[in-house]
RNA sequence: GCGGUUGUGGUCUAGACUGGUUAGGACCCAAGCUUCCCAAGCUUGUGGCCCGGGUUCAAAUCCCGGCAACCGCACCA
């Protein structure tokens, strides 16, 4: 069980993550990644792209701005739905959503109401604070989006995007032509999104500026089903732990035994599970899919499962990614808002493509790796990260700092540094260097000793077992890369 | 945003209630010595009272304001 303070301390001491602008006291909801954290991020993004773009040759990555013009988010519904009317009790200071107060009293839907309507209703219904009975202040808008002025006059308005998804929808038309009208088509975006959270909490779990990796897939149900049915065939016996909306507990089940969900959805669900368990190497017992009941999900999400991780440091099961079948909602909204035709021709006339969205909170995924990988045991603290994700794949040391060992170790380092994330150090005892590297997840430690000078062999130490093998310098590059790619295990080399 | 708790080198902390030595310790980090494999030892060194204001001869300590973190509430299209 990893303690949150212990992990945060390690992250700060060693160079992973800490509060942004901390020399000025910081600002809630913003975090910086240090040199190791930034590498871990880069590695994760690279693996994510390689994995998900590899699912289909027509899944591609695009790069887009973080600022959207006002009309984009007006059309998407964010201007209305991301903004709530808040009223505050003048006596006790509690604040409430105005529409909820009105709905409770009248039983009618009040979500459409603006400041004025809410204000009138409060007077008309003579509403008072449910906590203390006090009177309310004038209602105010609270918008979760950061609004901006664009240009010198301040007349153009825009927002920092609250999700990266819209960027893909905005590019659907252009890419559909550029990719020569092939469907299904996937557009992936990796970038920052911004939400002016009332109270950011739990470290990087809920931030005001955060990073998303999303894959928006455009397809037509009924027309492209066979493509996904064929793909699904190959992974249909994948076992996943799933908690259905109506179920009390999560159950392990083969995907093919889920009968009420179409193949295009189950296929991506299975691949998301493979990414978590195989690429991120998360323990199947500590991940699950949870289906959101209708009251928890947005109205346009027809099917919605979150992938959750059982965190030690931030209070149990929490979402790190989601799979949403959004139907044709998004393109329909933008077709109307932009007056641009976003439908595509089919044998039965033009149709607006549907969207299935794979949405990853990158920072949450990074925190999951650290939370599940960090082992602050009594005898040693070590970080267990997959070889392709760890910020430091190999470290090279001289056993002692004399007799030419440092120079020799430097030569070995120079070779390894070409193809691997390598590190070299000489200070402190050999044990201390192992300990330092265990803590940041260095996968392998190579030590140059007196035998090296005799026969050009070195030892390689495995972070997990702390055991060593002795290999020739000529092969070292190849052996370590083989270990990191998972071609051969450390145990294999121990036996041979 | 509301309430409670807290804020001391890089990390963890003593000191605060009862204002008054040079703000002490452990670990870490750096340099050197030593060292033939798992945080050994020795020497030397860098570095700190969250920010701003007030009270006082004197503030890490008391008071006010701000900021941040944690917990609870609310919020989380």
Coordinates of C-alpha atoms (C1' of nucleotides) in Angstrom, one line a residue:
Chain A
X1 CA 0.0 0.0 0.0
X2 CA 1.6 3.2 -1.1
X3 CA 1.2 6.2 1.1
X4 CA 0.4 9.4 -0.8
X5 CA 2.9 11.6 1.1
X6 CA 5.7 9.1 0.5
X7 CA 5.0 9.0 -3.2
X8 CA 4.7 12.8 -3.6
X9 CA 7.9 13.2 -1.7
X10 CA 9.7 10.8 -4.0
X11 CA 8.2 12.6 -7.0
X12 CA 9.6 16.0 -5.8
X13 CA 13.0 14.7 -4.6
X14 CA 13.8 12.8 -7.8
X15 CA 12.3 14.9 -10.5
X16 CA 8.8 13.6 -11.5
X17 CA 6.0 15.9 -10.5
X18 CA 5.3 18.9 -8.3
X19 CA 3.1 21.9 -7.9
X20 CA 3.6 24.5 -10.6
X21 CA 5.0 28.0 -9.7
X22 CA 5.8 26.6 -6.2
X23 CA 8.4 29.3 -5.5
X24 CA 5.4 31.7 -5.5
X25 CA 3.3 29.5 -3.4
X26 CA 1.7 27.7 -6.3
X27 CA -1.8 27.9 -7.7
X28 CA -4.3 25.1 -7.1
X29 CA -4.8 22.7 -10.0
X30 CA -1.5 23.2 -11.9
X31 CA 1.4 20.8 -11.9
X32 CA 4.9 20.7 -13.5
X33 CA 6.6 17.5 -14.7
X34 CA 10.4 17.5 -14.0
X35 CA 13.0 15.8 -16.1
X36 CA 12.0 12.2 -15.2
X37 CA 8.3 13.0 -15.3
X38 CA 8.5 14.6 -18.7
X39 CA 10.3 11.6 -20.1
X40 CA 7.7 9.3 -18.6
X41 CA 5.0 11.4 -20.2
X42 CA 6.7 11.3 -23.6
X43 CA 7.1 7.6 -23.4
X44 CA 3.5 7.1 -22.5
X45 CA 2.3 9.3 -25.4
X46 CA 4.5 7.4 -27.8
X47 CA 3.2 4.0 -26.7
X48 CA -0.3 5.3 -26.8
X49 CA 0.0 6.5 -30.3
X50 CA 1.8 3.3 -31.5
X51 CA -0.9 1.1 -29.9
X52 CA -4.1 2.9 -30.9
X53 CA -3.0 4.1 -34.3
X54 CA -1.9 0.5 -35.0
X55 CA -5.5 -0.7 -34.6
X56 CA -6.5 0.5 -38.1
X57 CA -4.5 2.0 -40.9
X58 CA -7.1 4.8 -41.2
X59 CA -6.6 5.9 -37.6
X60 CA -4.4 9.0 -37.7
X61 CA -3.0 11.6 -35.4
X62 CA -3.6 15.4 -35.9
X63 CA -2.3 18.4 -34.0
X64 CA -4.6 21.3 -33.1
X65 CA -4.7 24.5 -31.1
X66 CA -5.8 24.7 -27.4
X67 CA -8.0 27.8 -28.1
X68 CA -11.4 27.5 -29.8
X69 CA -13.4 30.4 -31.2
X70 CA -16.6 31.1 -29.2
X71 CA -18.9 29.7 -31.8
X72 CA -17.3 26.2 -31.7
X73 CA -18.2 25.7 -28.0
X74 CA -21.5 27.4 -28.5
X75 CA -22.4 24.8 -31.1
X76 CA -21.1 21.9 -29.1
X77 CA -23.3 22.9 -26.2
X78 CA -20.5 23.8 -23.8
X79 CA -21.4 27.5 -23.5
X80 CA -24.8 26.5 -22.2
X81 CA -24.1 23.3 -20.4
X82 CA -20.7 24.0 -19.0
X83 CA -22.0 27.1 -17.3
X84 CA -24.2 26.9 -14.2
X85 CA -26.1 29.7 -12.5
X86 CA -25.0 29.8 -8.9
X87 CA -26.7 31.4 -6.0
X88 CA -25.2 32.0 -2.6
X89 CA -26.8 32.2 0.8
X90 CA -26.2 35.6 2.3
X91 CA -26.3 34.3 5.9
X92 CA -24.3 31.0 5.9
X93 CA -22.4 31.4 2.7
X94 CA -23.4 28.1 1.2
X95 CA -23.7 28.1 -2.6
X96 CA -26.1 26.1 -4.8
X97 CA -26.9 25.6 -8.4
X98 CA -29.9 27.8 -9.1
X99 CA -31.5 25.4 -11.6
X100 CA -31.4 22.6 -9.0
X101 CA -33.2 24.8 -6.4
X102 CA -35.9 25.7 -8.8
X103 CA -36.3 22.1 -10.0
X104 CA -36.7 20.8 -6.5
X105 CA -39.4 23.3 -5.8
X106 CA -41.3 23.0 -9.1
X107 CA -40.4 19.6 -10.4
X108 CA -39.9 21.2 -13.8
X109 CA -36.7 21.2 -15.8
X110 CA -34.9 24.5 -15.1
X111 CA -31.6 23.8 -16.8
X112 CA -32.4 26.2 -19.6
X113 CA -32.8 29.1 -17.3
X114 CA -30.3 32.0 -17.2
X115 CA -29.6 34.4 -14.4
X116 CA -32.7 36.5 -14.9
X117 CA -35.1 33.6 -15.0
X118 CA -33.6 32.0 -11.9
X119 CA -33.7 35.3 -10.1
X120 CA -37.4 35.8 -11.0
X121 CA -38.3 32.2 -10.0
X122 CA -36.5 32.6 -6.6
X123 CA -38.6 35.7 -5.8
X124 CA -41.8 34.1 -7.2
X125 CA -41.4 30.9 -5.3
X126 CA -40.0 32.7 -2.2
X127 CA -37.0 30.3 -2.0
X128 CA -34.6 30.4 0.9
X129 CA -31.4 28.6 1.8
X130 CA -32.1 24.8 2.4
X131 CA -29.3 24.8 5.0
X132 CA -30.2 27.8 7.2
X133 CA -33.2 29.5 5.8
X134 CA -31.3 32.6 4.9
X135 CA -32.0 34.8 1.8
X136 CA -30.1 34.4 -1.5
X137 CA -27.8 36.8 -3.2
X138 CA -28.3 37.7 -6.9
X139 CA -27.6 34.7 -9.1
X140 CA -24.2 34.6 -10.9
X141 CA -22.9 32.7 -13.8
X142 CA -20.2 30.3 -13.1
X143 CA -18.6 28.9 -16.3
X144 CA -16.2 26.0 -16.0
X145 CA -14.4 27.2 -19.2
X146 CA -11.6 29.8 -19.2
X147 CA -12.8 32.6 -21.5
X148 CA -10.4 34.7 -23.5
X149 CA -10.3 37.8 -25.7
X150 CA -8.8 37.2 -29.1
X151 CA -7.1 40.0 -30.9
X152 CA -6.4 43.6 -29.9
X153 CA -10.0 44.9 -29.8
X154 CA -11.2 42.3 -27.4
X155 CA -14.3 41.9 -29.5
X156 CA -13.5 38.3 -30.5
X157 CA -14.2 35.8 -27.8
X158 CA -12.8 32.4 -27.4
X159 CA -12.1 29.7 -24.8
X160 CA -9.4 27.4 -23.8
X161 CA -10.8 24.1 -24.9
X162 CA -12.4 22.1 -22.1
X163 CA -11.7 18.8 -24.0
X164 CA -9.6 17.9 -27.0
X165 CA -12.6 16.1 -28.6
X166 CA -13.9 19.1 -30.4
X167 CA -10.7 19.6 -32.3
X168 CA -11.2 16.2 -34.0
X169 CA -14.8 17.1 -35.0
X170 CA -13.7 20.4 -36.4
X171 CA -11.3 18.5 -38.7
X172 CA -13.6 15.8 -39.7
X173 CA -14.5 17.3 -43.1
X174 CA -11.0 18.3 -44.1
X175 CA -9.5 14.9 -43.1
X176 CA -12.3 12.9 -44.6
X177 CA -11.3 14.3 -48.0
X178 CA -7.6 14.2 -47.3
X179 CA -7.8 10.6 -46.3
X180 CA -9.8 10.0 -49.5
X181 CA -13.2 9.3 -48.0
X182 CA -12.4 6.1 -46.2
X183 CA -14.4 5.0 -43.3
X184 CA -14.1 4.2 -40.5
X185 CA -11.8 7.1 -39.9
X186 CA -10.1 7.8 -36.6
X187 CA -8.6 11.2 -35.6
X188 CA -6.4 11.2 -32.5
X189 CA -5.4 14.3 -30.6
X190 CA -2.9 14.6 -27.8
X191 CA -2.9 18.0 -26.0
X192 CA -4.0 20.2 -23.2
X193 CA -7.5 20.9 -22.0
X194 CA -8.6 23.4 -19.4
X195 CA -11.4 23.5 -16.8
X196 CA -11.8 26.1 -14.2
X197 CA -12.5 23.7 -11.4
X198 CA -14.1 25.1 -8.3
X199 CA -11.8 23.1 -6.1
X200 CA -9.1 21.0 -7.7
X201 CA -8.2 18.1 -5.5
X202 CA -6.2 14.9 -5.2
X203 CA -3.0 16.1 -6.9
X204 CA -2.9 15.5 -10.6
X205 CA -6.2 13.7 -10.5
X206 CA -8.2 16.8 -11.0
X207 CA -6.4 19.8 -12.5
X208 CA -7.3 23.0 -14.1
X209 CA -4.9 22.4 -17.0
X210 CA -4.5 18.8 -17.9
X211 CA -3.6 16.6 -20.9
X212 CA -5.8 14.3 -22.9
X213 CA -5.2 11.7 -25.5
X214 CA -8.3 11.0 -27.4
X215 CA -9.2 9.0 -30.4
X216 CA -12.4 10.0 -32.1
X217 CA -13.6 7.3 -34.6
X218 CA -16.1 8.2 -37.3
X219 CA -18.2 5.4 -38.7
X220 CA -21.7 4.5 -39.8
X221 CA -23.5 1.8 -37.8
X222 CA -25.2 -0.7 -40.0
X223 CA -22.6 0.0 -42.8
X224 CA -19.2 -0.6 -41.1
X225 CA -20.4 -3.2 -38.6
X226 CA -18.7 -6.1 -40.5
X227 CA -15.3 -4.4 -40.3
X228 CA -15.5 -4.3 -36.5
X229 CA -17.1 -7.7 -36.2
X230 CA -14.1 -9.1 -38.0
X231 CA -11.7 -7.3 -35.8
X232 CA -13.6 -8.3 -32.7
X233 CA -13.5 -11.9 -33.7
X234 CA -9.7 -11.9 -33.0
X235 CA -10.0 -10.6 -29.4
X236 CA -13.5 -11.9 -28.5
X237 CA -12.2 -14.3 -25.8
X238 CA -10.3 -11.5 -23.9
X239 CA -11.3 -11.7 -20.3
X240 CA -12.1 -8.3 -18.7
X241 CA -13.5 -7.3 -15.3
X242 CA -16.6 -5.3 -15.8
X243 CA -19.1 -3.7 -13.5
X244 CA -22.4 -3.3 -15.3
X245 CA -24.7 -0.4 -14.4
X246 CA -27.2 -2.6 -12.7
X247 CA -24.7 -5.0 -11.1
X248 CA -23.5 -4.8 -7.5
X249 CA -20.0 -6.2 -8.2
X250 CA -17.5 -6.3 -11.0
X251 CA -17.4 -9.7 -12.7
X252 CA -14.7 -11.2 -14.9
X253 CA -16.2 -12.1 -18.2
X254 CA -15.2 -12.9 -21.8
X255 CA -16.1 -10.0 -24.2
X256 CA -18.0 -12.4 -26.4
X257 CA -20.4 -13.2 -23.6
X258 CA -21.6 -9.6 -23.4
X259 CA -24.6 -9.8 -25.7
X260 CA -26.2 -6.4 -25.6
X261 CA -23.4 -4.3 -26.9
X262 CA -22.3 -4.0 -30.5
X263 CA -19.0 -5.2 -31.8
X264 CA -17.7 -1.7 -32.7
X265 CA -17.9 -0.9 -29.1
X266 CA -16.7 -4.2 -27.6
X267 CA -13.7 -4.2 -29.9
X268 CA -12.4 -0.9 -28.7
X269 CA -13.2 -1.8 -25.1
X270 CA -11.1 -4.9 -25.4
X271 CA -8.2 -3.0 -26.9
X272 CA -8.3 -0.4 -24.2
X273 CA -8.1 -3.2 -21.7
X274 CA -5.1 -4.7 -23.5
X275 CA -3.4 -1.3 -23.4
X276 CA -3.9 -1.0 -19.6
X277 CA -2.8 -4.6 -18.9
X278 CA -0.2 -5.2 -21.5
X279 CA 1.4 -1.8 -22.3
X280 CA 0.9 -0.2 -18.9
X281 CA 1.4 -3.5 -17.2
X282 CA -1.4 -2.8 -14.6
X283 CA -2.5 -5.8 -12.5
X284 CA -5.8 -7.1 -13.9
X285 CA -7.1 -7.3 -10.3
X286 CA -6.6 -3.5 -10.0
X287 CA -8.4 -2.4 -13.1
X288 CA -12.0 -2.7 -14.2
X289 CA -14.5 -1.2 -16.5
X290 CA -17.5 0.4 -14.9
X291 CA -20.6 1.1 -16.9
X292 CA -22.2 4.5 -16.0
X293 CA -25.9 4.4 -15.2
X294 CA -27.9 6.8 -17.3
X295 CA -28.2 9.5 -14.6
X296 CA -24.4 9.7 -14.4
X297 CA -23.7 10.1 -18.1
X298 CA -24.2 12.8 -20.6
X299 CA -27.4 12.5 -22.6
X300 CA -25.6 12.0 -25.9
X301 CA -23.5 9.1 -24.6
X302 CA -25.4 6.1 -25.6
X303 CA -23.0 3.6 -24.2
X304 CA -20.4 4.7 -21.6
X305 CA -17.8 2.6 -19.7
X306 CA -15.0 4.1 -17.7
X307 CA -11.7 2.2 -17.2
X308 CA -11.0 2.5 -13.5
X309 CA -7.9 1.8 -11.4
X310 CA -7.9 1.0 -7.7
X311 CA -5.6 3.7 -6.5
X312 CA -3.7 3.5 -3.2
X313 CA -3.0 7.2 -2.9
X314 CA -6.1 9.0 -3.9
X315 CA -8.9 6.9 -2.5
X316 CA -9.7 3.7 -4.4
X317 CA -11.4 3.2 -7.7
X318 CA -11.0 6.2 -10.0
X319 CA -11.5 6.7 -13.7
X320 CA -8.4 7.0 -15.9
X321 CA -10.0 6.6 -19.3
X322 CA -13.4 6.2 -20.9
X323 CA -15.1 4.8 -24.0
X324 CA -18.2 6.7 -25.2
X325 CA -20.5 6.0 -28.0
X326 CA -21.8 9.5 -28.8
X327 CA -23.9 8.6 -31.8
X328 CA -24.2 11.4 -34.4
X329 CA -24.6 14.1 -31.8
X330 CA -21.3 15.9 -32.3
X331 CA -21.2 16.3 -36.0
X332 CA -24.9 17.1 -36.0
X333 CA -24.2 20.0 -33.6
X334 CA -21.4 21.3 -35.7
X335 CA -23.2 20.9 -39.0
X336 CA -26.0 23.1 -37.6
X337 CA -23.6 25.6 -35.9
X338 CA -21.3 26.1 -38.8
X339 CA -23.8 25.7 -41.7
X340 CA -21.4 23.2 -43.2
X341 CA -22.4 19.9 -44.5
X342 CA -20.8 17.2 -42.4
X343 CA -22.8 14.2 -43.8
X344 CA -21.3 11.6 -46.1
X345 CA -22.8 9.9 -49.1
X346 CA -24.1 6.3 -48.7
X347 CA -26.2 4.0 -50.8
X348 CA -29.3 5.3 -49.0
X349 CA -28.5 9.0 -49.2
X350 CA -26.4 11.2 -47.0
X351 CA -25.8 10.3 -43.4
X352 CA -24.0 12.0 -40.5
X353 CA -21.3 9.8 -39.2
X354 CA -21.4 8.5 -35.6
X355 CA -18.6 8.8 -33.2
X356 CA -17.1 6.4 -30.8
X357 CA -14.6 8.2 -28.5
X358 CA -11.6 6.7 -26.6
X359 CA -10.7 9.3 -24.0
X360 CA -7.6 9.2 -21.8
X361 CA -6.7 11.6 -19.0
X362 CA -2.9 11.4 -19.5
X363 CA -2.0 12.8 -16.1
X364 CA -4.2 10.2 -14.4
X365 CA -2.6 7.5 -16.4
X366 CA 0.8 8.6 -15.3
X367 CA -0.3 8.8 -11.7
X368 CA -1.7 5.3 -12.0
X369 CA 1.7 4.1 -13.1
X370 CA 3.4 5.8 -10.2
X371 CA 0.8 4.7 -7.7
X372 CA 0.8 1.1 -8.7
X373 CA 4.5 0.9 -9.5
X374 CA 6.0 2.5 -6.3
X375 CA 7.0 0.0 -3.6
X376 CA 8.3 1.9 -0.6
X377 CA 9.3 -1.3 1.3
X378 CA 11.2 -1.3 4.5
X379 CA 14.4 -2.7 3.0
X380 CA 14.3 -0.7 -0.2
X381 CA 12.0 1.6 -2.2
X382 CA 11.7 0.8 -5.9
X383 CA 9.6 1.8 -8.8
X384 CA 8.2 -0.8 -11.1
X385 CA 7.6 0.7 -14.6
X386 CA 7.5 -1.2 -17.9
X387 CA 10.8 -1.0 -19.7
X388 CA 9.3 1.0 -22.6
X389 CA 7.7 3.5 -20.3
X390 CA 10.4 4.1 -17.6
X391 CA 12.3 7.4 -17.9
X392 CA 15.6 5.6 -17.2
X393 CA 16.0 2.2 -18.9
X394 CA 19.6 1.6 -17.9
X395 CA 22.3 3.1 -15.6
X396 CA 26.0 2.5 -15.8
X397 CA 28.4 2.6 -12.9
X398 CA 32.1 1.9 -12.1
X399 CA 32.3 -0.4 -9.1
X400 CA 34.8 1.9 -7.5
X401 CA 36.3 5.2 -8.5
X402 CA 39.8 4.2 -9.3
X403 CA 42.0 1.9 -11.4
X404 CA 40.4 3.1 -14.7
X405 CA 37.0 1.8 -13.9
X406 CA 35.2 5.2 -14.3
X407 CA 36.8 5.7 -17.7
X408 CA 35.8 2.2 -18.8
X409 CA 32.3 2.7 -17.5
X410 CA 32.0 5.9 -19.5
X411 CA 32.8 4.0 -22.7
X412 CA 30.0 1.5 -22.0
X413 CA 27.6 4.4 -21.2
X414 CA 28.4 6.1 -24.5
X415 CA 27.4 3.0 -26.4
X416 CA 24.2 2.4 -24.5
X417 CA 23.2 6.0 -24.6
X418 CA 22.8 5.9 -28.4
X419 CA 19.8 3.6 -28.3
X420 CA 18.5 3.6 -24.7
X421 CA 17.5 6.1 -22.0
X422 CA 20.8 5.8 -20.2
X423 CA 22.3 7.3 -17.1
X424 CA 25.8 7.4 -15.7
X425 CA 27.0 8.1 -12.2
X426 CA 30.0 7.5 -9.9
X427 CA 29.3 9.2 -6.6
X428 CA 28.6 7.2 -3.4
X429 CA 29.0 3.5 -2.8
X430 CA 27.7 1.0 -5.3
X431 CA 24.8 0.1 -3.0
X432 CA 23.8 3.7 -2.8
X433 CA 23.7 4.0 -6.6
X434 CA 21.6 0.9 -6.9
X435 CA 19.2 2.4 -4.2
X436 CA 18.9 5.7 -6.0
X437 CA 18.1 4.1 -9.3
X438 CA 15.7 1.6 -7.8
X439 CA 13.7 4.5 -6.5
X440 CA 13.2 6.1 -10.0
X441 CA 12.5 2.9 -11.8
X442 CA 15.8 2.4 -13.6
X443 CA 15.2 -1.0 -15.2
X444 CA 18.8 -2.3 -15.4
X445 CA 22.0 -1.3 -13.7
X446 CA 25.3 -2.2 -15.5
X447 CA 28.4 -2.3 -13.3
X448 CA 32.0 -2.2 -14.5
X449 CA 34.3 -4.1 -12.2
X450 CA 37.8 -5.6 -12.1
X451 CA 36.7 -8.6 -14.2
X452 CA 35.7 -6.2 -16.9
X453 CA 39.3 -5.0 -17.3
X454 CA 40.3 -8.7 -17.7
X455 CA 37.7 -10.1 -20.0
X456 CA 35.4 -7.3 -21.2
X457 CA 32.3 -8.6 -19.3
X458 CA 29.9 -6.6 -17.1
X459 CA 27.1 -7.3 -14.7
X460 CA 23.5 -6.4 -15.4
X461 CA 21.2 -6.0 -12.4
X462 CA 17.4 -6.4 -12.7
X463 CA 15.4 -3.8 -10.7
X464 CA 12.7 -6.3 -9.8
X465 CA 14.8 -9.2 -8.5
X466 CA 18.0 -7.3 -7.7
X467 CA 19.8 -10.3 -9.2
X468 CA 22.6 -10.0 -11.7
X469 CA 23.8 -11.7 -14.9
X470 CA 27.3 -11.4 -16.4
X471 CA 27.5 -10.7 -20.1
X472 CA 30.1 -9.6 -22.7
X473 CA 30.3 -5.9 -23.5
X474 CA 29.8 -6.7 -27.2
X475 CA 26.3 -8.0 -26.5
X476 CA 25.2 -5.7 -23.8
X477 CA 23.3 -3.3 -26.1
X478 CA 21.4 -6.1 -27.8
X479 CA 20.7 -7.9 -24.5
X480 CA 19.2 -4.9 -22.8
X481 CA 17.1 -3.9 -25.7
X482 CA 15.8 -7.5 -25.9
X483 CA 14.9 -7.4 -22.2
X484 CA 13.1 -4.1 -22.6
X485 CA 11.2 -5.2 -25.6
X486 CA 10.2 -8.3 -23.7
X487 CA 11.8 -10.7 -26.3
X488 CA 13.7 -12.6 -23.6
X489 CA 13.2 -12.5 -19.9
X490 CA 15.9 -11.8 -17.3
X491 CA 15.4 -15.4 -16.0
X492 CA 16.2 -16.7 -19.5
X493 CA 19.6 -15.1 -19.3
X494 CA 20.2 -16.3 -15.8
X495 CA 19.7 -19.9 -16.9
X496 CA 21.8 -19.7 -20.0
Chain B
rG1 C1' -16.7 28.5 -2.7
rC2 C1' -18.0 27.2 2.9
rG3 C1' -16.0 24.8 7.6
rG4 C1' -11.9 22.4 10.2
rU5 C1' -6.6 21.3 10.4
rU6 C1' -1.8 22.7 8.7
rG7 C1' 2.6 25.5 6.5
rU8 C1' 10.5 25.6 9.4
rG9 C1' 16.9 23.9 4.1
rG10 C1' 15.8 19.2 -1.4
rU11 C1' 12.8 15.5 2.0
rC12 C1' 11.0 14.5 7.1
rU13 C1' 10.9 17.1 11.4
rA14 C1' 12.4 19.9 16.9
rG15 C1' 11.4 24.8 18.5
rA16 C1' 5.6 28.1 18.8
rC17 C1' 1.1 27.3 24.0
rU18 C1' 5.0 30.8 27.9
rG19 C1' 8.3 36.3 22.0
rG20 C1' 14.7 36.9 23.8
rU21 C1' 21.6 32.2 22.6
rU22 C1' 24.4 31.5 16.2
rA23 C1' 16.8 28.1 14.4
rG24 C1' 18.7 22.1 16.3
rG25 C1' 18.5 17.0 14.3
rA26 C1' 18.0 12.9 10.7
rC27 C1' 18.1 11.8 5.8
rC28 C1' 19.3 13.7 0.9
rC29 C1' 22.6 16.5 -2.3
rA30 C1' 27.7 18.2 -3.9
rA31 C1' 33.3 17.9 -3.6
rG32 C1' 37.2 14.9 -1.7
rC33 C1' 39.3 10.5 0.9
rU34 C1' 38.2 5.4 1.4
rU35 C1' 35.8 1.2 -0.8
rC36 C1' 36.3 -5.6 -5.4
rC37 C1' 28.5 -5.4 -5.7
rC38 C1' 23.4 -3.6 -2.7
rA39 C1' 21.7 3.4 1.1
rA40 C1' 29.2 1.5 5.3
rG41 C1' 32.7 5.2 7.2
rC42 C1' 35.6 10.0 7.5
rU43 C1' 36.4 15.4 6.1
rU44 C1' 34.4 19.7 4.0
rG45 C1' 30.4 22.3 1.8
rU46 C1' 25.5 24.4 -0.3
rG47 C1' 20.8 25.5 1.5
rG48 C1' 15.5 27.1 5.5
rC49 C1' 11.1 29.8 9.3
rC50 C1' 4.8 30.2 2.8
rC51 C1' 3.8 35.7 1.3
rG52 C1' 2.4 40.7 3.0
rG53 C1' 1.2 43.9 7.0
rG54 C1' 0.8 44.9 12.3
rU55 C1' 2.1 44.8 17.8
rU56 C1' 6.9 45.0 20.4
rC57 C1' 13.2 47.2 22.5
rA58 C1' 12.9 42.2 20.2
rA59 C1' 8.5 37.8 16.0
rA60 C1' 9.6 31.1 13.3
rU61 C1' 6.7 32.1 17.9
rC62 C1' 1.4 36.9 19.2
rC63 C1' -2.5 39.6 15.9
rC64 C1' -4.7 40.7 10.8
rG65 C1' -5.0 39.7 5.6
rG66 C1' -3.5 36.7 1.5
rC67 C1' -1.8 32.1 -0.8
rA68 C1' -1.2 26.8 -0.7
rA69 C1' -2.0 21.8 1.0
rC70 C1' -5.0 18.0 3.6
rC71 C1' -10.0 16.4 5.4
rG72 C1' -15.4 17.1 5.2
rC73 C1' -19.5 19.7 2.4
rA74 C1' -20.8 21.6 -2.2
rC75 C1' -19.2 21.3 -7.4
rC76 C1' -17.3 17.8 -11.2
rA77 C1' -21.4 19.5 -19.1

